[in-house]
């Protein structure tokens, strides 16, 4: 028997890496984890948590404006950006400490250093130090993809947006994924003149078309300027800001350009290829159903395997892996019916199949769709609308997809996720008493399917 320093060594102390470390240690394994930046990974430091905090804050001007309809009079809101950054940083530091305590209490050894692979069982943790491990887990997550064009040195990515010294009064966001739509809503809410430039005809590819179209309409109502079929060609720094040249030859002047064109697996310069770990073209680690790479004792999970870039998914993968490695199980992750939220304004909540996916899988589907103005907005005179949609397999009556664009969509989608996981039918939705008055009750009161429409996917 070869003696190793650890039974499991984890590279990356993000949500997946920390959970795998703690759970493995709870089974009696000797575990270490290495992290070169911040404990908690992307989600805690430059992802879900600060993004949601920024999203919360971006809504307060609307609340203040709406308050007059309810009898309240406030002065004009004023933004102190540096106060937001300071308070956000304090909260992130608190969470960093919590992750440290969780690892310590679990008996996991923590190396605050960059770890790279020397061979299949040996890691370099800096300053000439080497450790060995029977099994190695790579959980280093992803990183924002930068723009590659003339003037790209003037562009920030989502990580940078959480640490800006000054609030940009004019910002151009490039991209069409959930990060792009979220930041467009955030900066618009805080008062920036916000433009979103997307290379395709409609953003959020992969989401239900009705969701995409409705969000686009509502974002425009809220003041976001959206440019479709638009590509940034170059950026030039001038005294008055940044001159951005677009593919139609026009020039837009802004104070900040944010690249939100996607994320790529964080696998560069780690020694993975050198020890035989197979990667995809974009650098993702190729794994089997049990997160085992092409090297028998090296595993990977989370954003680095490029399946679902969601924190709860990485945590679920980590729990299965720890149980399989040290708990004598053979669990596989169930990736069906994963609830998802996009914290745009208005937010999206979705679970299950899109209409297009359902029509490809089922012989006949019924579509239930509703658009309405929320009760809260009846006094304010707002013309914003909520959209809800149910997709039902006509043969089995099973609800295949639930989609919502509107306030609290993420909170509502979580409950719907449980229903879909349990195989709920439309009849069971109909038999459920609604909570009145709420927006959520609409999901159990939609009775008549809508007419069949063309569901061809909008081009990228």
JSON list of C-alpha atoms in Angstrom, two decimals, residues 136-332:
[
{"chain": "A", "resi": 136, "resn": "UNK", "atom": "CA", "xyz": [-7.67, 14.49, -6.31]},
{"chain": "A", "resi": 137, "resn": "UNK", "atom": "CA", "xyz": [-10.74, 16.62, -6.98]},
{"chain": "A", "resi": 138, "resn": "UNK", "atom": "CA", "xyz": [-10.49, 19.64, -9.28]},
{"chain": "A", "resi": 139, "resn": "UNK", "atom": "CA", "xyz": [-13.19, 22.19, -8.46]},
{"chain": "A", "resi": 140, "resn": "UNK", "atom": "CA", "xyz": [-11.72, 25.48, -9.62]},
{"chain": "A", "resi": 141, "resn": "UNK", "atom": "CA", "xyz": [-14.89, 26.76, -11.29]},
{"chain": "A", "resi": 142, "resn": "UNK", "atom": "CA", "xyz": [-14.98, 29.18, -14.19]},
{"chain": "A", "resi": 143, "resn": "UNK", "atom": "CA", "xyz": [-13.93, 32.69, -15.06]},
{"chain": "A", "resi": 144, "resn": "UNK", "atom": "CA", "xyz": [-15.39, 35.46, -17.24]},
{"chain": "A", "resi": 145, "resn": "UNK", "atom": "CA", "xyz": [-14.44, 35.46, -20.89]},
{"chain": "A", "resi": 146, "resn": "UNK", "atom": "CA", "xyz": [-12.90, 38.72, -22.01]},
{"chain": "A", "resi": 147, "resn": "UNK", "atom": "CA", "xyz": [-13.52, 40.53, -25.28]},
{"chain": "A", "resi": 148, "resn": "UNK", "atom": "CA", "xyz": [-10.80, 40.08, -27.90]},
{"chain": "A", "resi": 149, "resn": "UNK", "atom": "CA", "xyz": [-10.65, 43.30, -29.88]},
{"chain": "A", "resi": 150, "resn": "UNK", "atom": "CA", "xyz": [-8.75, 46.55, -30.24]},
{"chain": "A", "resi": 151, "resn": "UNK", "atom": "CA", "xyz": [-9.11, 48.45, -26.98]},
{"chain": "A", "resi": 152, "resn": "UNK", "atom": "CA", "xyz": [-10.04, 45.42, -24.88]},
{"chain": "A", "resi": 153, "resn": "UNK", "atom": "CA", "xyz": [-7.74, 46.69, -22.14]},
{"chain": "A", "resi": 154, "resn": "UNK", "atom": "CA", "xyz": [-10.45, 49.25, -21.33]},
{"chain": "A", "resi": 155, "resn": "UNK", "atom": "CA", "xyz": [-13.11, 46.58, -20.77]},
{"chain": "A", "resi": 156, "resn": "UNK", "atom": "CA", "xyz": [-14.12, 45.11, -17.41]},
{"chain": "A", "resi": 157, "resn": "UNK", "atom": "CA", "xyz": [-15.71, 41.73, -16.68]},
{"chain": "A", "resi": 158, "resn": "UNK", "atom": "CA", "xyz": [-18.32, 40.77, -14.10]},
{"chain": "A", "resi": 159, "resn": "UNK", "atom": "CA", "xyz": [-15.68, 40.18, -11.40]},
{"chain": "A", "resi": 160, "resn": "UNK", "atom": "CA", "xyz": [-14.56, 43.80, -11.72]},
{"chain": "A", "resi": 161, "resn": "UNK", "atom": "CA", "xyz": [-18.09, 45.21, -11.57]},
{"chain": "A", "resi": 162, "resn": "UNK", "atom": "CA", "xyz": [-18.32, 44.41, -7.86]},
{"chain": "A", "resi": 163, "resn": "UNK", "atom": "CA", "xyz": [-15.28, 46.53, -7.04]},
{"chain": "A", "resi": 164, "resn": "UNK", "atom": "CA", "xyz": [-15.69, 49.67, -9.15]},
{"chain": "A", "resi": 165, "resn": "UNK", "atom": "CA", "xyz": [-14.37, 52.76, -7.38]},
{"chain": "A", "resi": 166, "resn": "UNK", "atom": "CA", "xyz": [-16.81, 55.00, -9.21]},
{"chain": "A", "resi": 167, "resn": "UNK", "atom": "CA", "xyz": [-20.30, 54.41, -10.53]},
{"chain": "A", "resi": 168, "resn": "UNK", "atom": "CA", "xyz": [-20.43, 54.72, -14.34]},
{"chain": "A", "resi": 169, "resn": "UNK", "atom": "CA", "xyz": [-23.14, 57.10, -15.49]},
{"chain": "A", "resi": 170, "resn": "UNK", "atom": "CA", "xyz": [-23.05, 55.50, -18.98]},
{"chain": "A", "resi": 171, "resn": "UNK", "atom": "CA", "xyz": [-22.37, 51.81, -19.50]},
{"chain": "A", "resi": 172, "resn": "UNK", "atom": "CA", "xyz": [-22.40, 49.41, -22.43]},
{"chain": "A", "resi": 173, "resn": "UNK", "atom": "CA", "xyz": [-22.81, 45.71, -21.59]},
{"chain": "A", "resi": 174, "resn": "UNK", "atom": "CA", "xyz": [-21.83, 43.19, -24.25]},
{"chain": "A", "resi": 175, "resn": "UNK", "atom": "CA", "xyz": [-23.51, 39.79, -24.19]},
{"chain": "A", "resi": 176, "resn": "UNK", "atom": "CA", "xyz": [-26.83, 38.04, -24.09]},
{"chain": "A", "resi": 177, "resn": "UNK", "atom": "CA", "xyz": [-26.70, 35.50, -21.29]},
{"chain": "A", "resi": 178, "resn": "UNK", "atom": "CA", "xyz": [-28.07, 35.70, -17.78]},
{"chain": "A", "resi": 179, "resn": "UNK", "atom": "CA", "xyz": [-25.06, 37.68, -16.51]},
{"chain": "A", "resi": 180, "resn": "UNK", "atom": "CA", "xyz": [-25.52, 40.32, -19.22]},
{"chain": "A", "resi": 181, "resn": "UNK", "atom": "CA", "xyz": [-29.24, 40.75, -18.57]},
{"chain": "A", "resi": 182, "resn": "UNK", "atom": "CA", "xyz": [-28.73, 40.86, -14.80]},
{"chain": "A", "resi": 183, "resn": "UNK", "atom": "CA", "xyz": [-26.04, 43.52, -14.92]},
{"chain": "A", "resi": 184, "resn": "UNK", "atom": "CA", "xyz": [-28.01, 45.55, -17.47]},
{"chain": "A", "resi": 185, "resn": "UNK", "atom": "CA", "xyz": [-30.91, 45.59, -15.02]},
{"chain": "A", "resi": 186, "resn": "UNK", "atom": "CA", "xyz": [-28.67, 46.36, -12.05]},
{"chain": "A", "resi": 187, "resn": "UNK", "atom": "CA", "xyz": [-26.88, 49.35, -13.59]},
{"chain": "A", "resi": 188, "resn": "UNK", "atom": "CA", "xyz": [-30.12, 50.64, -15.09]},
{"chain": "A", "resi": 189, "resn": "UNK", "atom": "CA", "xyz": [-31.78, 50.40, -11.69]},
{"chain": "A", "resi": 190, "resn": "UNK", "atom": "CA", "xyz": [-29.00, 52.35, -10.04]},
{"chain": "A", "resi": 191, "resn": "UNK", "atom": "CA", "xyz": [-29.50, 55.12, -12.59]},
{"chain": "A", "resi": 192, "resn": "UNK", "atom": "CA", "xyz": [-26.89, 54.52, -15.29]},
{"chain": "A", "resi": 193, "resn": "UNK", "atom": "CA", "xyz": [-27.66, 55.17, -18.93]},
{"chain": "A", "resi": 194, "resn": "UNK", "atom": "CA", "xyz": [-27.52, 51.48, -19.84]},
{"chain": "A", "resi": 195, "resn": "UNK", "atom": "CA", "xyz": [-27.11, 49.84, -23.24]},
{"chain": "A", "resi": 196, "resn": "UNK", "atom": "CA", "xyz": [-27.07, 46.10, -23.84]},
{"chain": "A", "resi": 197, "resn": "UNK", "atom": "CA", "xyz": [-25.49, 44.96, -27.11]},
{"chain": "A", "resi": 198, "resn": "UNK", "atom": "CA", "xyz": [-26.13, 41.41, -28.27]},
{"chain": "A", "resi": 199, "resn": "UNK", "atom": "CA", "xyz": [-24.90, 39.74, -31.44]},
{"chain": "A", "resi": 200, "resn": "UNK", "atom": "CA", "xyz": [-28.14, 37.80, -32.03]},
{"chain": "A", "resi": 201, "resn": "UNK", "atom": "CA", "xyz": [-31.81, 38.51, -32.56]},
{"chain": "A", "resi": 202, "resn": "UNK", "atom": "CA", "xyz": [-32.92, 37.70, -29.00]},
{"chain": "A", "resi": 203, "resn": "UNK", "atom": "CA", "xyz": [-30.95, 37.09, -25.80]},
{"chain": "A", "resi": 204, "resn": "UNK", "atom": "CA", "xyz": [-31.03, 34.20, -23.28]},
{"chain": "A", "resi": 205, "resn": "UNK", "atom": "CA", "xyz": [-30.60, 31.41, -25.81]},
{"chain": "A", "resi": 206, "resn": "UNK", "atom": "CA", "xyz": [-31.85, 28.14, -24.31]},
{"chain": "A", "resi": 207, "resn": "UNK", "atom": "CA", "xyz": [-34.67, 29.72, -22.31]},
{"chain": "A", "resi": 208, "resn": "UNK", "atom": "CA", "xyz": [-38.30, 29.52, -23.44]},
{"chain": "A", "resi": 209, "resn": "UNK", "atom": "CA", "xyz": [-38.94, 31.93, -26.32]},
{"chain": "A", "resi": 210, "resn": "UNK", "atom": "CA", "xyz": [-41.93, 33.54, -24.60]},
{"chain": "A", "resi": 211, "resn": "UNK", "atom": "CA", "xyz": [-39.73, 34.20, -21.56]},
{"chain": "A", "resi": 212, "resn": "UNK", "atom": "CA", "xyz": [-37.04, 35.79, -23.70]},
{"chain": "A", "resi": 213, "resn": "UNK", "atom": "CA", "xyz": [-39.42, 37.98, -25.64]},
{"chain": "A", "resi": 214, "resn": "UNK", "atom": "CA", "xyz": [-41.34, 39.13, -22.58]},
{"chain": "A", "resi": 215, "resn": "UNK", "atom": "CA", "xyz": [-38.19, 40.00, -20.64]},
{"chain": "A", "resi": 216, "resn": "UNK", "atom": "CA", "xyz": [-36.88, 42.01, -23.59]},
{"chain": "A", "resi": 217, "resn": "UNK", "atom": "CA", "xyz": [-40.11, 44.02, -23.74]},
{"chain": "A", "resi": 218, "resn": "UNK", "atom": "CA", "xyz": [-40.14, 44.69, -20.01]},
{"chain": "A", "resi": 219, "resn": "UNK", "atom": "CA", "xyz": [-36.47, 45.68, -19.85]},
{"chain": "A", "resi": 220, "resn": "UNK", "atom": "CA", "xyz": [-37.04, 48.22, -22.61]},
{"chain": "A", "resi": 221, "resn": "UNK", "atom": "CA", "xyz": [-40.01, 49.60, -20.66]},
{"chain": "A", "resi": 222, "resn": "UNK", "atom": "CA", "xyz": [-37.72, 50.03, -17.67]},
{"chain": "A", "resi": 223, "resn": "UNK", "atom": "CA", "xyz": [-35.25, 52.06, -19.69]},
{"chain": "A", "resi": 224, "resn": "UNK", "atom": "CA", "xyz": [-32.59, 49.63, -20.92]},
{"chain": "A", "resi": 225, "resn": "UNK", "atom": "CA", "xyz": [-31.51, 50.36, -24.49]},
{"chain": "A", "resi": 226, "resn": "UNK", "atom": "CA", "xyz": [-31.10, 47.00, -26.25]},
{"chain": "A", "resi": 227, "resn": "UNK", "atom": "CA", "xyz": [-29.18, 46.68, -29.51]},
{"chain": "A", "resi": 228, "resn": "UNK", "atom": "CA", "xyz": [-29.84, 43.41, -31.36]},
{"chain": "A", "resi": 229, "resn": "UNK", "atom": "CA", "xyz": [-27.54, 41.96, -34.04]},
{"chain": "A", "resi": 230, "resn": "UNK", "atom": "CA", "xyz": [-24.79, 44.19, -32.72]},
{"chain": "A", "resi": 231, "resn": "UNK", "atom": "CA", "xyz": [-21.07, 43.46, -32.41]},
{"chain": "A", "resi": 232, "resn": "UNK", "atom": "CA", "xyz": [-18.46, 45.72, -30.84]},
{"chain": "A", "resi": 233, "resn": "UNK", "atom": "CA", "xyz": [-15.56, 46.23, -33.25]},
{"chain": "A", "resi": 234, "resn": "UNK", "atom": "CA", "xyz": [-13.20, 48.44, -31.25]},
{"chain": "A", "resi": 235, "resn": "UNK", "atom": "CA", "xyz": [-12.90, 50.66, -28.20]},
{"chain": "A", "resi": 236, "resn": "UNK", "atom": "CA", "xyz": [-10.91, 53.87, -27.90]},
{"chain": "A", "resi": 237, "resn": "UNK", "atom": "CA", "xyz": [-10.23, 55.83, -24.73]},
{"chain": "A", "resi": 238, "resn": "UNK", "atom": "CA", "xyz": [-10.88, 59.57, -25.10]},
{"chain": "A", "resi": 239, "resn": "UNK", "atom": "CA", "xyz": [-11.07, 62.46, -22.67]},
{"chain": "A", "resi": 240, "resn": "UNK", "atom": "CA", "xyz": [-14.86, 62.15, -22.36]},
{"chain": "A", "resi": 241, "resn": "UNK", "atom": "CA", "xyz": [-14.88, 58.39, -21.79]},
{"chain": "A", "resi": 242, "resn": "UNK", "atom": "CA", "xyz": [-14.75, 55.43, -24.17]},
{"chain": "A", "resi": 243, "resn": "UNK", "atom": "CA", "xyz": [-15.69, 55.57, -27.85]},
{"chain": "A", "resi": 244, "resn": "UNK", "atom": "CA", "xyz": [-17.19, 52.21, -28.84]},
{"chain": "A", "resi": 245, "resn": "UNK", "atom": "CA", "xyz": [-17.37, 51.43, -32.56]},
{"chain": "A", "resi": 246, "resn": "UNK", "atom": "CA", "xyz": [-20.14, 49.00, -33.54]},
{"chain": "A", "resi": 247, "resn": "UNK", "atom": "CA", "xyz": [-20.52, 46.75, -36.57]},
{"chain": "A", "resi": 248, "resn": "UNK", "atom": "CA", "xyz": [-22.86, 49.24, -38.28]},
{"chain": "A", "resi": 249, "resn": "UNK", "atom": "CA", "xyz": [-20.15, 51.89, -38.11]},
{"chain": "A", "resi": 250, "resn": "UNK", "atom": "CA", "xyz": [-21.79, 53.98, -35.41]},
{"chain": "A", "resi": 251, "resn": "UNK", "atom": "CA", "xyz": [-19.84, 55.17, -32.38]},
{"chain": "A", "resi": 252, "resn": "UNK", "atom": "CA", "xyz": [-21.30, 55.23, -28.87]},
{"chain": "A", "resi": 253, "resn": "UNK", "atom": "CA", "xyz": [-19.59, 57.09, -26.06]},
{"chain": "A", "resi": 254, "resn": "UNK", "atom": "CA", "xyz": [-19.79, 55.53, -22.60]},
{"chain": "A", "resi": 255, "resn": "UNK", "atom": "CA", "xyz": [-17.89, 55.58, -19.33]},
{"chain": "A", "resi": 256, "resn": "UNK", "atom": "CA", "xyz": [-17.59, 51.80, -18.97]},
{"chain": "A", "resi": 257, "resn": "UNK", "atom": "CA", "xyz": [-17.79, 48.68, -21.12]},
{"chain": "A", "resi": 258, "resn": "UNK", "atom": "CA", "xyz": [-18.62, 45.38, -19.42]},
{"chain": "A", "resi": 259, "resn": "UNK", "atom": "CA", "xyz": [-17.93, 42.09, -21.19]},
{"chain": "A", "resi": 260, "resn": "UNK", "atom": "CA", "xyz": [-20.55, 39.47, -20.30]},
{"chain": "A", "resi": 261, "resn": "UNK", "atom": "CA", "xyz": [-20.09, 37.13, -23.26]},
{"chain": "A", "resi": 262, "resn": "UNK", "atom": "CA", "xyz": [-19.82, 33.98, -21.18]},
{"chain": "A", "resi": 263, "resn": "UNK", "atom": "CA", "xyz": [-17.63, 32.05, -18.78]},
{"chain": "A", "resi": 264, "resn": "UNK", "atom": "CA", "xyz": [-14.94, 29.47, -19.44]},
{"chain": "A", "resi": 265, "resn": "UNK", "atom": "CA", "xyz": [-13.63, 26.65, -17.22]},
{"chain": "A", "resi": 266, "resn": "UNK", "atom": "CA", "xyz": [-10.71, 27.68, -15.04]},
{"chain": "A", "resi": 267, "resn": "UNK", "atom": "CA", "xyz": [-8.28, 24.90, -16.02]},
{"chain": "A", "resi": 268, "resn": "UNK", "atom": "CA", "xyz": [-5.31, 26.73, -17.53]},
{"chain": "A", "resi": 269, "resn": "UNK", "atom": "CA", "xyz": [-1.78, 26.10, -16.25]},
{"chain": "A", "resi": 270, "resn": "UNK", "atom": "CA", "xyz": [-2.83, 23.51, -13.69]},
{"chain": "A", "resi": 271, "resn": "UNK", "atom": "CA", "xyz": [-0.96, 20.53, -15.13]},
{"chain": "A", "resi": 272, "resn": "UNK", "atom": "CA", "xyz": [-4.13, 18.71, -16.11]},
{"chain": "A", "resi": 273, "resn": "UNK", "atom": "CA", "xyz": [-3.16, 17.97, -19.70]},
{"chain": "A", "resi": 274, "resn": "UNK", "atom": "CA", "xyz": [0.34, 17.04, -18.66]},
{"chain": "A", "resi": 275, "resn": "UNK", "atom": "CA", "xyz": [-0.89, 14.23, -16.39]},
{"chain": "A", "resi": 276, "resn": "UNK", "atom": "CA", "xyz": [-3.34, 12.95, -19.00]},
{"chain": "A", "resi": 277, "resn": "UNK", "atom": "CA", "xyz": [-6.66, 14.58, -18.04]},
{"chain": "A", "resi": 278, "resn": "UNK", "atom": "CA", "xyz": [-8.76, 15.02, -21.17]},
{"chain": "A", "resi": 279, "resn": "UNK", "atom": "CA", "xyz": [-10.33, 18.43, -21.74]},
{"chain": "A", "resi": 280, "resn": "UNK", "atom": "CA", "xyz": [-12.91, 19.78, -24.17]},
{"chain": "A", "resi": 281, "resn": "UNK", "atom": "CA", "xyz": [-12.08, 22.50, -26.70]},
{"chain": "A", "resi": 282, "resn": "UNK", "atom": "CA", "xyz": [-13.06, 25.21, -24.20]},
{"chain": "A", "resi": 283, "resn": "UNK", "atom": "CA", "xyz": [-11.01, 23.68, -21.38]},
{"chain": "A", "resi": 284, "resn": "UNK", "atom": "CA", "xyz": [-13.73, 21.81, -19.48]},
{"chain": "A", "resi": 285, "resn": "UNK", "atom": "CA", "xyz": [-12.74, 18.56, -17.79]},
{"chain": "A", "resi": 286, "resn": "UNK", "atom": "CA", "xyz": [-14.39, 15.54, -19.40]},
{"chain": "A", "resi": 287, "resn": "UNK", "atom": "CA", "xyz": [-15.89, 13.29, -16.73]},
{"chain": "A", "resi": 288, "resn": "UNK", "atom": "CA", "xyz": [-18.19, 10.28, -16.53]},
{"chain": "A", "resi": 289, "resn": "UNK", "atom": "CA", "xyz": [-21.43, 10.01, -14.54]},
{"chain": "A", "resi": 290, "resn": "UNK", "atom": "CA", "xyz": [-19.38, 9.74, -11.34]},
{"chain": "A", "resi": 291, "resn": "UNK", "atom": "CA", "xyz": [-17.19, 12.83, -12.03]},
{"chain": "A", "resi": 292, "resn": "UNK", "atom": "CA", "xyz": [-14.15, 10.67, -12.80]},
{"chain": "A", "resi": 293, "resn": "UNK", "atom": "CA", "xyz": [-11.80, 12.09, -15.42]},
{"chain": "A", "resi": 294, "resn": "UNK", "atom": "CA", "xyz": [-9.70, 10.15, -17.92]},
{"chain": "A", "resi": 295, "resn": "UNK", "atom": "CA", "xyz": [-7.15, 9.72, -15.10]},
{"chain": "A", "resi": 296, "resn": "UNK", "atom": "CA", "xyz": [-8.62, 7.16, -12.73]},
{"chain": "A", "resi": 297, "resn": "UNK", "atom": "CA", "xyz": [-7.98, 8.94, -9.43]},
{"chain": "A", "resi": 298, "resn": "UNK", "atom": "CA", "xyz": [-8.65, 12.52, -10.60]},
{"chain": "A", "resi": 299, "resn": "UNK", "atom": "CA", "xyz": [-12.19, 13.89, -10.40]},
{"chain": "A", "resi": 300, "resn": "UNK", "atom": "CA", "xyz": [-13.86, 17.18, -11.32]},
{"chain": "A", "resi": 301, "resn": "UNK", "atom": "CA", "xyz": [-17.23, 18.84, -10.71]},
{"chain": "A", "resi": 302, "resn": "UNK", "atom": "CA", "xyz": [-19.03, 22.17, -10.77]},
{"chain": "A", "resi": 303, "resn": "UNK", "atom": "CA", "xyz": [-18.50, 24.84, -13.42]},
{"chain": "A", "resi": 304, "resn": "UNK", "atom": "CA", "xyz": [-15.24, 23.22, -14.47]},
{"chain": "A", "resi": 305, "resn": "UNK", "atom": "CA", "xyz": [-17.13, 20.36, -16.16]},
{"chain": "A", "resi": 306, "resn": "UNK", "atom": "CA", "xyz": [-19.39, 22.87, -17.97]},
{"chain": "A", "resi": 307, "resn": "UNK", "atom": "CA", "xyz": [-22.73, 21.11, -17.49]},
{"chain": "A", "resi": 308, "resn": "UNK", "atom": "CA", "xyz": [-24.84, 23.40, -15.33]},
{"chain": "A", "resi": 309, "resn": "UNK", "atom": "CA", "xyz": [-23.16, 26.53, -14.00]},
{"chain": "A", "resi": 310, "resn": "UNK", "atom": "CA", "xyz": [-25.27, 26.70, -10.87]},
{"chain": "A", "resi": 311, "resn": "UNK", "atom": "CA", "xyz": [-24.08, 26.66, -7.27]},
{"chain": "A", "resi": 312, "resn": "UNK", "atom": "CA", "xyz": [-26.72, 24.22, -5.97]},
{"chain": "A", "resi": 313, "resn": "UNK", "atom": "CA", "xyz": [-25.83, 21.82, -8.79]},
{"chain": "A", "resi": 314, "resn": "UNK", "atom": "CA", "xyz": [-22.15, 21.88, -7.80]},
{"chain": "A", "resi": 315, "resn": "UNK", "atom": "CA", "xyz": [-23.15, 21.20, -4.19]},
{"chain": "A", "resi": 316, "resn": "UNK", "atom": "CA", "xyz": [-25.34, 18.28, -5.26]},
{"chain": "A", "resi": 317, "resn": "UNK", "atom": "CA", "xyz": [-22.53, 16.85, -7.36]},
{"chain": "A", "resi": 318, "resn": "UNK", "atom": "CA", "xyz": [-20.14, 17.21, -4.44]},
{"chain": "A", "resi": 319, "resn": "UNK", "atom": "CA", "xyz": [-22.42, 15.37, -2.05]},
{"chain": "A", "resi": 320, "resn": "UNK", "atom": "CA", "xyz": [-22.82, 12.48, -4.49]},
{"chain": "A", "resi": 321, "resn": "UNK", "atom": "CA", "xyz": [-19.08, 12.31, -5.13]},
{"chain": "A", "resi": 322, "resn": "UNK", "atom": "CA", "xyz": [-18.17, 12.23, -1.44]},
{"chain": "A", "resi": 323, "resn": "UNK", "atom": "CA", "xyz": [-20.75, 9.53, -0.79]},
{"chain": "A", "resi": 324, "resn": "UNK", "atom": "CA", "xyz": [-19.51, 7.45, -3.70]},
{"chain": "A", "resi": 325, "resn": "UNK", "atom": "CA", "xyz": [-15.82, 7.78, -2.83]},
{"chain": "A", "resi": 326, "resn": "UNK", "atom": "CA", "xyz": [-16.04, 7.25, 0.91]},
{"chain": "A", "resi": 327, "resn": "UNK", "atom": "CA", "xyz": [-19.59, 6.15, 1.70]},
{"chain": "A", "resi": 328, "resn": "UNK", "atom": "CA", "xyz": [-19.80, 3.00, -0.43]},
{"chain": "A", "resi": 329, "resn": "UNK", "atom": "CA", "xyz": [-22.56, 4.25, -2.76]},
{"chain": "A", "resi": 330, "resn": "UNK", "atom": "CA", "xyz": [-22.93, 4.60, -6.56]},
{"chain": "A", "resi": 331, "resn": "UNK", "atom": "CA", "xyz": [-25.14, 7.67, -6.82]},
{"chain": "A", "resi": 332, "resn": "UNK", "atom": "CA", "xyz": [-25.75, 9.56, -10.05]}
]
